[in-house]
Amino acid sequence: MIDLRSDTVTKPTRAMRRAMAEAEVGDDVYGEDPTVNRLQERAAEIFGKEAAIFVPTGSMGNQIAIKLHTRPGQEVVIEERGHIFNFEMAAMAAVSGTIPRPVRSRDGSGILTWDEIEAALHVGGAYYVAPTGLIALENSHNLAGGTLLTRSRTEEICERAHERKLPVHLDGARIFNAATALAESVAALARPVDSVMFCLSKALGAPVGSMLLGERAFIEEARSWRKLLGGGMRQAGVLAAAGLVALEETPRRLHEDHANARKLAEGLAEIPGIKIDPEKIVTNIIIFDVSETGISADEICARLQQYNVLASGFGDSIRMVTHYDVSSDDIDVALKGMKEVVSR
Ligand code: TLP
C-alpha cells in the first residue's frame, strides 16, 4: 500500500528499532529515564529553549501549553483551520475552560497577518467581553496545505503580542518541514514564541511522541499537567530512543518528501477536474479540490484503494501527504491511479 493519508503512518526505521531495543531506561515519572532525559536535553539544545518535555502526543503538548498560558474564561486566537481548533476535540474548553476565537486568513494561505490577529483581540476593552489569553500559531499549517509561517512574520506577531502582554504558542508539529522549506533553523523559527510543540511521530518518522519546549519553570509545570492528563509514562526511554534517531537523522532528508509532493501536485494539476496550484506546494502536504470531477472525495479515495493507494477525503477535497515510506516511483503509481479513477 502507498499510504498517503498522513505522515503519521511511517514505520520505524531499522536504526530506530535498534535504538529502541538497546535503550537504557528508568522510571520517567521519577525523572530517572536516561534516554528520555537525553532526548529532552537534545531537543532543548536544537531549539535554543531552556527546557523540553516528552509527551505522548502533539495534542497533549498543545493542550498543556494552552492550560499553562491561559485561565478559564479566556479566548485563544487561532487561524480558522488550525489543528488545535479543528482536530483536538473541544480540549481547550474541556481542559482549560477557554474558547477559540477563529480568524480567517484573507489570502487563504492559513497564515495570519498581525492586522488580522489584532482585529480579533480583546485586550483591555469592555469588561463584559472574554479577554484574549493566548495566540496560537501553526507552522507548517496542516489544513491549509503545509503552508509556511516565515521567521519575520513570527517575529512580528510575537513582538506585537508581547507588547500587549499576550503569550504565543506555536504548534510546530511539522516545524522541521517548515525549516527545510524556508532554509531556516527550527531555533530561528521558534525563537520568539513562548512555547513550541513539535512532533517526532509525523514527518520525522518516530513511532510515538512529541516535545513541548519553553522556559524551565513552564516545563516544570508542564510535568504536573502531563501527569494529571495521564501522560506520566514509565520506561518511556524505548520510545525516546526512536525519537532521538528521528530528531538527528530525518530532518536532513525532508527535502525529498517536498520534492515528491511537488511532483505529485504537478501530475495532479494535469488531471481534468482537479484544482491545484503546484507552485503552492512547498512542504509535504497536498490538499486539492475534486468537486469538478463529478465524483465525491470519499468515493475517489475508496476507488484509489484498488490501485493500492490510500488518501483522505475532507469535504470536497483530498489530502495526500508524503513521507519517507513513499518513493518517487510510488508517486507515479498514485498519479496513474488518480488519472484512471477520475476519468472512469
Ligand atoms: N495531525 C494529524 C491529524 O490529526 C489531522 C494528521 O494526520 O496530520 N498539530 C498538527 C498541526 C497536526 O497535524 C497534528 C496531527 C497534531 C497537532 C496532533 O498530533 P497528535 O496526533 O500526536 O495528537
GROMACS .gro file of C-alpha atoms and ligand atoms in nm:
model
  367
    1MET     CA    1   0.000   0.000   0.000
    2ILE     CA    2   0.117   0.351  -0.085
    3ASP     CA    3  -0.017   0.526   0.219
    4LEU     CA    4  -0.062   0.898   0.155
    5ARG     CA    5  -0.321   0.953   0.429
    6SER     CA    6  -0.068   1.113   0.660
    7ASP     CA    7   0.299   1.123   0.756
    8THR     CA    8   0.194   0.967   1.087
    9VAL     CA    9   0.182   0.626   0.917
   10THR     CA   10   0.557   0.574   0.881
   11LYS     CA   11   0.706   0.258   1.030
   12PRO     CA   12   1.016   0.293   1.249
   13THR     CA   13   1.343   0.254   1.056
   14ARG     CA   14   1.593  -0.020   1.132
   15ALA     CA   15   1.808   0.233   1.320
   16MET     CA   16   1.510   0.334   1.533
   17ARG     CA   17   1.422  -0.027   1.613
   18ARG     CA   18   1.783  -0.099   1.710
   19ALA     CA   19   1.797   0.208   1.932
   20MET     CA   20   1.468   0.105   2.095
   21ALA     CA   21   1.593  -0.246   2.166
   22GLU     CA   22   1.913  -0.117   2.321
   23ALA     CA   23   1.771   0.186   2.507
   24GLU     CA   24   1.880   0.244   2.864
   25VAL     CA   25   1.563   0.304   3.064
   26GLY     CA   26   1.437   0.409   3.408
   27ASP     CA   27   1.114   0.538   3.558
   28ASP     CA   28   1.042   0.870   3.389
   29VAL     CA   29   0.779   0.967   3.647
   30TYR     CA   30   1.077   0.986   3.886
   31GLY     CA   31   1.272   1.171   3.615
   32GLU     CA   32   1.508   0.871   3.602
   33ASP     CA   33   1.487   0.758   3.242
   34PRO     CA   34   1.828   0.849   3.095
   35THR     CA   35   1.709   0.821   2.736
   36VAL     CA   36   1.406   1.045   2.790
   37ASN     CA   37   1.633   1.293   2.969
   38ARG     CA   38   1.880   1.286   2.680
   39LEU     CA   39   1.601   1.345   2.426
   40GLN     CA   40   1.467   1.639   2.628
   41GLU     CA   41   1.812   1.796   2.662
   42ARG     CA   42   1.890   1.747   2.295
   43ALA     CA   43   1.557   1.893   2.180
   44ALA     CA   44   1.605   2.197   2.404
   45GLU     CA   45   1.956   2.242   2.265
   46ILE     CA   46   1.843   2.218   1.900
   47PHE     CA   47   1.558   2.466   1.959
   48GLY     CA   48   1.759   2.703   2.179
   49LYS     CA   49   1.494   2.681   2.453
   50GLU     CA   50   1.561   2.637   2.825
   51ALA     CA   51   1.382   2.305   2.863
   52ALA     CA   52   1.172   2.038   2.691
   53ILE     CA   53   0.932   1.765   2.796
   54PHE     CA   54   0.850   1.443   2.612
   55VAL     CA   55   0.473   1.397   2.575
   56PRO     CA   56   0.280   1.105   2.420
   57THR     CA   57   0.104   1.316   2.154
   58GLY     CA   58   0.109   1.652   1.983
   59SER     CA   59  -0.242   1.718   2.108
   60MET     CA   60  -0.131   1.673   2.469
   61GLY     CA   61   0.164   1.908   2.414
   62ASN     CA   62  -0.061   2.177   2.265
   63GLN     CA   63  -0.324   2.140   2.535
   64ILE     CA   64  -0.075   2.156   2.822
   65ALA     CA   65   0.058   2.478   2.669
   66ILE     CA   66  -0.292   2.627   2.649
   67LYS     CA   67  -0.359   2.524   3.009
   68LEU     CA   68  -0.043   2.695   3.132
   69HIS     CA   69  -0.075   3.014   2.928
   70THR     CA   70  -0.443   3.087   2.997
   71ARG     CA   71  -0.707   3.096   3.267
   72PRO     CA   72  -1.070   2.985   3.238
   73GLY     CA   73  -1.297   3.231   3.058
   74GLN     CA   74  -1.034   3.349   2.811
   75GLU     CA   75  -1.014   3.320   2.433
   76VAL     CA   76  -0.744   3.167   2.218
   77VAL     CA   77  -0.694   3.345   1.886
   78ILE     CA   78  -0.623   3.091   1.611
   79GLU     CA   79  -0.648   3.066   1.232
   80GLU     CA   80  -0.983   2.907   1.146
   81ARG     CA   81  -0.834   2.586   1.002
   82GLY     CA   82  -0.585   2.543   1.290
   83HIS     CA   83  -0.539   2.187   1.418
   84ILE     CA   84  -0.585   2.294   1.781
   85PHE     CA   85  -0.930   2.426   1.694
   86ASN     CA   86  -1.048   2.160   1.448
   87PHE     CA   87  -0.887   1.830   1.543
   88GLU     CA   88  -0.824   1.833   1.916
   89MET     CA   89  -1.191   1.791   2.001
   90ALA     CA   90  -1.300   2.068   2.238
   91ALA     CA   91  -0.996   2.011   2.457
   92MET     CA   92  -0.925   2.379   2.511
   93ALA     CA   93  -1.275   2.411   2.660
   94ALA     CA   94  -1.274   2.080   2.846
   95VAL     CA   95  -0.924   2.113   2.991
   96SER     CA   96  -0.864   2.488   3.017
   97GLY     CA   97  -1.210   2.649   3.015
   98THR     CA   98  -1.114   2.858   2.712
   99ILE     CA   99  -1.283   2.906   2.377
  100PRO     CA  100  -1.124   2.954   2.037
  101ARG     CA  101  -1.157   3.284   1.851
  102PRO     CA  102  -1.109   3.155   1.495
  103VAL     CA  103  -0.978   3.404   1.239
  104ARG     CA  104  -0.988   3.368   0.860
  105SER     CA  105  -0.668   3.441   0.671
  106ARG     CA  106  -0.782   3.674   0.395
  107ASP     CA  107  -0.536   3.544   0.136
  108GLY     CA  108  -0.642   3.183   0.202
  109SER     CA  109  -0.291   3.077   0.296
  110GLY     CA  110  -0.380   2.992   0.656
  111ILE     CA  111  -0.102   3.228   0.764
  112LEU     CA  112  -0.240   3.522   0.961
  113THR     CA  113  -0.104   3.875   0.942
  114TRP     CA  114  -0.066   4.081   1.259
  115ASP     CA  115  -0.356   4.304   1.142
  116GLU     CA  116  -0.587   4.003   1.116
  117ILE     CA  117  -0.484   3.886   1.464
  118GLU     CA  118  -0.511   4.233   1.615
  119ALA     CA  119  -0.868   4.274   1.489
  120ALA     CA  120  -0.966   3.960   1.686
  121LEU     CA  121  -0.801   4.056   2.016
  122HIS     CA  122  -0.985   4.156   2.329
  123VAL     CA  123  -0.724   4.331   2.537
  124GLY     CA  124  -0.812   4.595   2.794
  125GLY     CA  125  -1.156   4.659   2.640
  126ALA     CA  126  -1.507   4.621   2.779
  127TYR     CA  127  -1.519   4.411   3.097
  128TYR     CA  128  -1.807   4.200   2.964
  129VAL     CA  129  -1.609   4.060   2.669
  130ALA     CA  130  -1.399   3.747   2.713
  131PRO     CA  131  -1.035   3.856   2.720
  132THR     CA  132  -0.773   3.707   2.489
  133GLY     CA  133  -0.540   3.475   2.678
  134LEU     CA  134  -0.322   3.334   2.402
  135ILE     CA  135  -0.237   3.348   2.034
  136ALA     CA  136  -0.185   3.002   1.878
  137LEU     CA  137   0.015   2.972   1.554
  138GLU     CA  138   0.084   2.666   1.335
  139ASN     CA  139   0.393   2.602   1.118
  140SER     CA  140   0.365   2.437   0.874
  141HIS     CA  141  -0.011   2.481   0.853
  142ASN     CA  142  -0.160   2.137   0.804
  143LEU     CA  143  -0.515   2.202   0.683
  144ALA     CA  144  -0.408   2.497   0.468
  145GLY     CA  145  -0.186   2.257   0.273
  146GLY     CA  146   0.150   2.266   0.451
  147THR     CA  147   0.188   2.643   0.415
  148LEU     CA  148   0.468   2.836   0.580
  149LEU     CA  149   0.495   3.095   0.853
  150THR     CA  150   0.817   3.284   0.790
  151ARG     CA  151   1.064   3.383   1.059
  152SER     CA  152   0.992   3.753   1.006
  153ARG     CA  153   0.614   3.706   1.033
  154THR     CA  154   0.659   3.502   1.352
  155GLU     CA  155   0.886   3.771   1.495
  156GLU     CA  156   0.642   4.049   1.409
  157ILE     CA  157   0.343   3.867   1.561
  158CYS     CA  158   0.534   3.781   1.880
  159GLU     CA  159   0.675   4.129   1.923
  160ARG     CA  160   0.331   4.290   1.894
  161ALA     CA  161   0.170   4.021   2.112
  162HIS     CA  162   0.432   4.063   2.382
  163GLU     CA  163   0.384   4.442   2.381
  164ARG     CA  164   0.025   4.359   2.480
  165LYS     CA  165   0.147   4.102   2.737
  166LEU     CA  166  -0.004   3.817   2.535
  167PRO     CA  167   0.181   3.485   2.512
  168VAL     CA  168   0.223   3.300   2.180
  169HIS     CA  169   0.224   2.922   2.141
  170LEU     CA  170   0.344   2.757   1.822
  171ASP     CA  171   0.200   2.425   1.706
  172GLY     CA  172   0.512   2.315   1.522
  173ALA     CA  173   0.400   1.957   1.462
  174ARG     CA  174   0.589   1.987   1.130
  175ILE     CA  175   0.831   2.268   1.210
  176PHE     CA  176   1.120   2.069   1.060
  177ASN     CA  177   0.937   2.069   0.726
  178ALA     CA  178   0.889   2.443   0.760
  179ALA     CA  179   1.255   2.496   0.846
  180THR     CA  180   1.365   2.286   0.547
  181ALA     CA  181   1.140   2.472   0.304
  182LEU     CA  182   1.235   2.815   0.441
  183ALA     CA  183   1.607   2.732   0.474
  184GLU     CA  184   1.591   2.841   0.838
  185SER     CA  185   1.682   2.660   1.159
  186VAL     CA  186   1.399   2.541   1.381
  187ALA     CA  187   1.558   2.754   1.654
  188ALA     CA  188   1.518   3.068   1.442
  189LEU     CA  189   1.153   2.988   1.369
  190ALA     CA  190   1.077   2.914   1.734
  191ARG     CA  191   1.294   3.183   1.900
  192PRO     CA  192   1.026   3.449   1.955
  193VAL     CA  193   0.744   3.218   2.073
  194ASP     CA  194   0.681   3.145   2.440
  195SER     CA  195   0.625   2.774   2.380
  196VAL     CA  196   0.654   2.537   2.089
  197MET     CA  197   0.532   2.182   2.037
  198PHE     CA  198   0.681   1.960   1.768
  199CYS     CA  199   0.605   1.601   1.674
  200LEU     CA  200   0.858   1.321   1.647
  201SER     CA  201   0.580   1.099   1.513
  202LYS     CA  202   0.489   1.298   1.199
  203ALA     CA  203   0.740   1.372   0.922
  204LEU     CA  204   1.036   1.277   1.143
  205GLY     CA  205   0.908   0.918   1.147
  206ALA     CA  206   0.926   0.811   1.513
  207PRO     CA  207   0.651   0.571   1.618
  208VAL     CA  208   0.525   0.778   1.912
  209GLY     CA  209   0.584   1.110   2.080
  210SER     CA  210   0.605   1.487   2.071
  211MET     CA  211   0.801   1.753   2.258
  212LEU     CA  212   0.687   2.070   2.432
  213LEU     CA  213   0.952   2.337   2.483
  214GLY     CA  214   0.973   2.664   2.670
  215GLU     CA  215   1.122   2.826   2.978
  216ARG     CA  216   1.238   2.595   3.258
  217ALA     CA  217   0.962   2.694   3.504
  218PHE     CA  218   0.698   2.646   3.233
  219ILE     CA  219   0.824   2.295   3.154
  220GLU     CA  220   0.835   2.209   3.527
  221GLU     CA  221   0.465   2.297   3.549
  222ALA     CA  222   0.401   2.108   3.225
  223ARG     CA  223   0.532   1.796   3.400
  224SER     CA  224   0.246   1.815   3.655
  225TRP     CA  225  -0.014   1.865   3.384
  226ARG     CA  226   0.125   1.579   3.178
  227LYS     CA  227   0.079   1.354   3.484
  228LEU     CA  228  -0.268   1.488   3.556
  229LEU     CA  229  -0.374   1.415   3.198
  230GLY     CA  230  -0.248   1.058   3.224
  231GLY     CA  231   0.072   1.110   3.030
  232GLY     CA  232   0.322   1.012   3.301
  233MET     CA  233   0.493   0.723   3.124
  234ARG     CA  234   0.738   0.491   3.296
  235GLN     CA  235   1.021   0.327   3.096
  236ALA     CA  236   0.947   0.563   2.809
  237GLY     CA  237   1.312   0.550   2.704
  238VAL     CA  238   1.222   0.282   2.450
  239LEU     CA  239   1.011   0.546   2.274
  240ALA     CA  240   1.251   0.833   2.333
  241ALA     CA  241   1.531   0.628   2.175
  242ALA     CA  242   1.341   0.618   1.845
  243GLY     CA  243   1.268   0.988   1.890
  244LEU     CA  244   1.638   1.067   1.923
  245VAL     CA  245   1.714   0.886   1.598
  246ALA     CA  246   1.424   1.069   1.429
  247LEU     CA  247   1.550   1.404   1.557
  248GLU     CA  248   1.908   1.350   1.445
  249GLU     CA  249   1.856   1.161   1.119
  250THR     CA  250   1.532   1.260   0.949
  251PRO     CA  251   1.544   1.641   0.912
  252ARG     CA  252   1.821   1.624   0.653
  253ARG     CA  253   1.607   1.418   0.413
  254LEU     CA  254   1.276   1.607   0.436
  255HIS     CA  255   1.353   1.791   0.111
  256GLU     CA  256   1.294   1.458  -0.068
  257ASP     CA  257   0.936   1.447   0.065
  258HIS     CA  258   0.885   1.804  -0.050
  259ALA     CA  259   1.013   1.721  -0.399
  260ASN     CA  260   0.780   1.418  -0.414
  261ALA     CA  261   0.487   1.633  -0.303
  262ARG     CA  262   0.562   1.889  -0.576
  263LYS     CA  263   0.590   1.611  -0.835
  264LEU     CA  264   0.256   1.471  -0.722
  265ALA     CA  265   0.095   1.815  -0.737
  266GLU     CA  266   0.229   1.879  -1.087
  267GLY     CA  267   0.084   1.549  -1.207
  268LEU     CA  268  -0.250   1.612  -1.035
  269ALA     CA  269  -0.276   1.957  -1.194
  270GLU     CA  270  -0.290   1.790  -1.537
  271ILE     CA  271  -0.591   1.574  -1.447
  272PRO     CA  272  -0.921   1.730  -1.562
  273GLY     CA  273  -1.146   1.831  -1.272
  274ILE     CA  274  -0.868   1.856  -1.015
  275LYS     CA  275  -0.795   2.205  -0.888
  276ILE     CA  276  -0.445   2.256  -0.754
  277ASP     CA  277  -0.166   2.508  -0.800
  278PRO     CA  278   0.160   2.310  -0.777
  279GLU     CA  279   0.353   2.630  -0.706
  280LYS     CA  280   0.178   2.646  -0.370
  281ILE     CA  281   0.302   2.304  -0.261
  282VAL     CA  282   0.609   2.389  -0.058
  283THR     CA  283   0.626   2.111   0.203
  284ASN     CA  284   0.488   1.755   0.224
  285ILE     CA  285   0.111   1.819   0.236
  286ILE     CA  286  -0.111   1.846  -0.070
  287ILE     CA  287  -0.479   1.936  -0.048
  288PHE     CA  288  -0.678   1.958  -0.369
  289ASP     CA  289  -1.038   2.021  -0.467
  290VAL     CA  290  -1.208   1.743  -0.664
  291SER     CA  291  -1.562   1.885  -0.687
  292GLU     CA  292  -1.536   1.936  -1.065
  293THR     CA  293  -1.458   1.568  -1.128
  294GLY     CA  294  -1.823   1.486  -1.050
  295ILE     CA  295  -1.707   1.216  -0.804
  296SER     CA  296  -1.702   1.272  -0.429
  297ALA     CA  297  -1.370   1.287  -0.247
  298ASP     CA  298  -1.462   0.983  -0.037
  299GLU     CA  299  -1.555   0.784  -0.348
  300ILE     CA  300  -1.226   0.875  -0.518
  301CYS     CA  301  -1.035   0.762  -0.209
  302ALA     CA  302  -1.234   0.436  -0.197
  303ARG     CA  303  -1.162   0.365  -0.566
  304LEU     CA  304  -0.794   0.452  -0.526
  305GLN     CA  305  -0.755   0.158  -0.292
  306GLN     CA  306  -0.782  -0.073  -0.594
  307TYR     CA  307  -0.453   0.081  -0.706
  308ASN     CA  308  -0.300   0.022  -0.361
  309VAL     CA  309  -0.313   0.394  -0.285
  310LEU     CA  310  -0.458   0.541   0.033
  311ALA     CA  311  -0.559   0.908   0.067
  312SER     CA  312  -0.801   1.101   0.292
  313GLY     CA  313  -1.116   1.283   0.186
  314PHE     CA  314  -1.201   1.615   0.357
  315GLY     CA  315  -1.533   1.751   0.225
  316ASP     CA  316  -1.475   1.840  -0.143
  317SER     CA  317  -1.102   1.794  -0.105
  318ILE     CA  318  -0.848   1.516  -0.080
  319ARG     CA  319  -0.533   1.531   0.129
  320MET     CA  320  -0.216   1.346   0.036
  321VAL     CA  321   0.095   1.359   0.250
  322THR     CA  322   0.443   1.243   0.150
  323HIS     CA  323   0.690   1.086   0.392
  324TYR     CA  324   0.993   0.856   0.400
  325ASP     CA  325   0.792   0.543   0.319
  326VAL     CA  326   0.678   0.698  -0.013
  327SER     CA  327   0.921   0.699  -0.307
  328SER     CA  328   0.923   0.890  -0.635
  329ASP     CA  329   0.810   0.568  -0.809
  330ASP     CA  330   0.517   0.545  -0.567
  331ILE     CA  331   0.414   0.894  -0.680
  332ASP     CA  332   0.398   0.764  -1.039
  333VAL     CA  333   0.171   0.481  -0.926
  334ALA     CA  334  -0.052   0.720  -0.732
  335LEU     CA  335  -0.082   0.954  -1.032
  336LYS     CA  336  -0.169   0.669  -1.266
  337GLY     CA  337  -0.437   0.554  -1.020
  338MET     CA  338  -0.582   0.905  -0.987
  339LYS     CA  339  -0.598   0.951  -1.366
  340GLU     CA  340  -0.785   0.624  -1.411
  341VAL     CA  341  -1.020   0.674  -1.118
  342VAL     CA  342  -1.119   1.025  -1.223
  343SER     CA  343  -1.158   0.952  -1.596
  344ARG     CA  344  -1.364   0.633  -1.547
  345TLP     N1  345  -0.238   1.572   1.266
  345TLP     C1  346  -0.296   1.451   1.210
  345TLP     C2  347  -0.449   1.453   1.218
  345TLP     O1  348  -0.491   1.481   1.346
  345TLP     C3  349  -0.513   1.550   1.123
  345TLP     C4  350  -0.250   1.436   1.068
  345TLP     O2  351  -0.268   1.325   1.015
  345TLP     O3  352  -0.199   1.532   1.009
  345TLP     N2  353  -0.081   1.967   1.529
  345TLP     C5  354  -0.083   1.943   1.397
  345TLP     C6  355  -0.053   2.055   1.303
  345TLP     C7  356  -0.113   1.815   1.349
  345TLP     O4  357  -0.115   1.795   1.218
  345TLP     C8  358  -0.141   1.711   1.441
  345TLP     C9  359  -0.180   1.574   1.393
  345TLP    C10  360  -0.136   1.741   1.578
  345TLP    C11  361  -0.107   1.870   1.619
  345TLP    C12  362  -0.170   1.640   1.684
  345TLP     O5  363  -0.076   1.540   1.697
  345TLP     P1  364  -0.118   1.400   1.766
  345TLP     O6  365  -0.190   1.322   1.660
  345TLP     O7  366   0.015   1.342   1.801
  345TLP     O8  367  -0.201   1.430   1.882
   0.00000   0.00000   0.00000
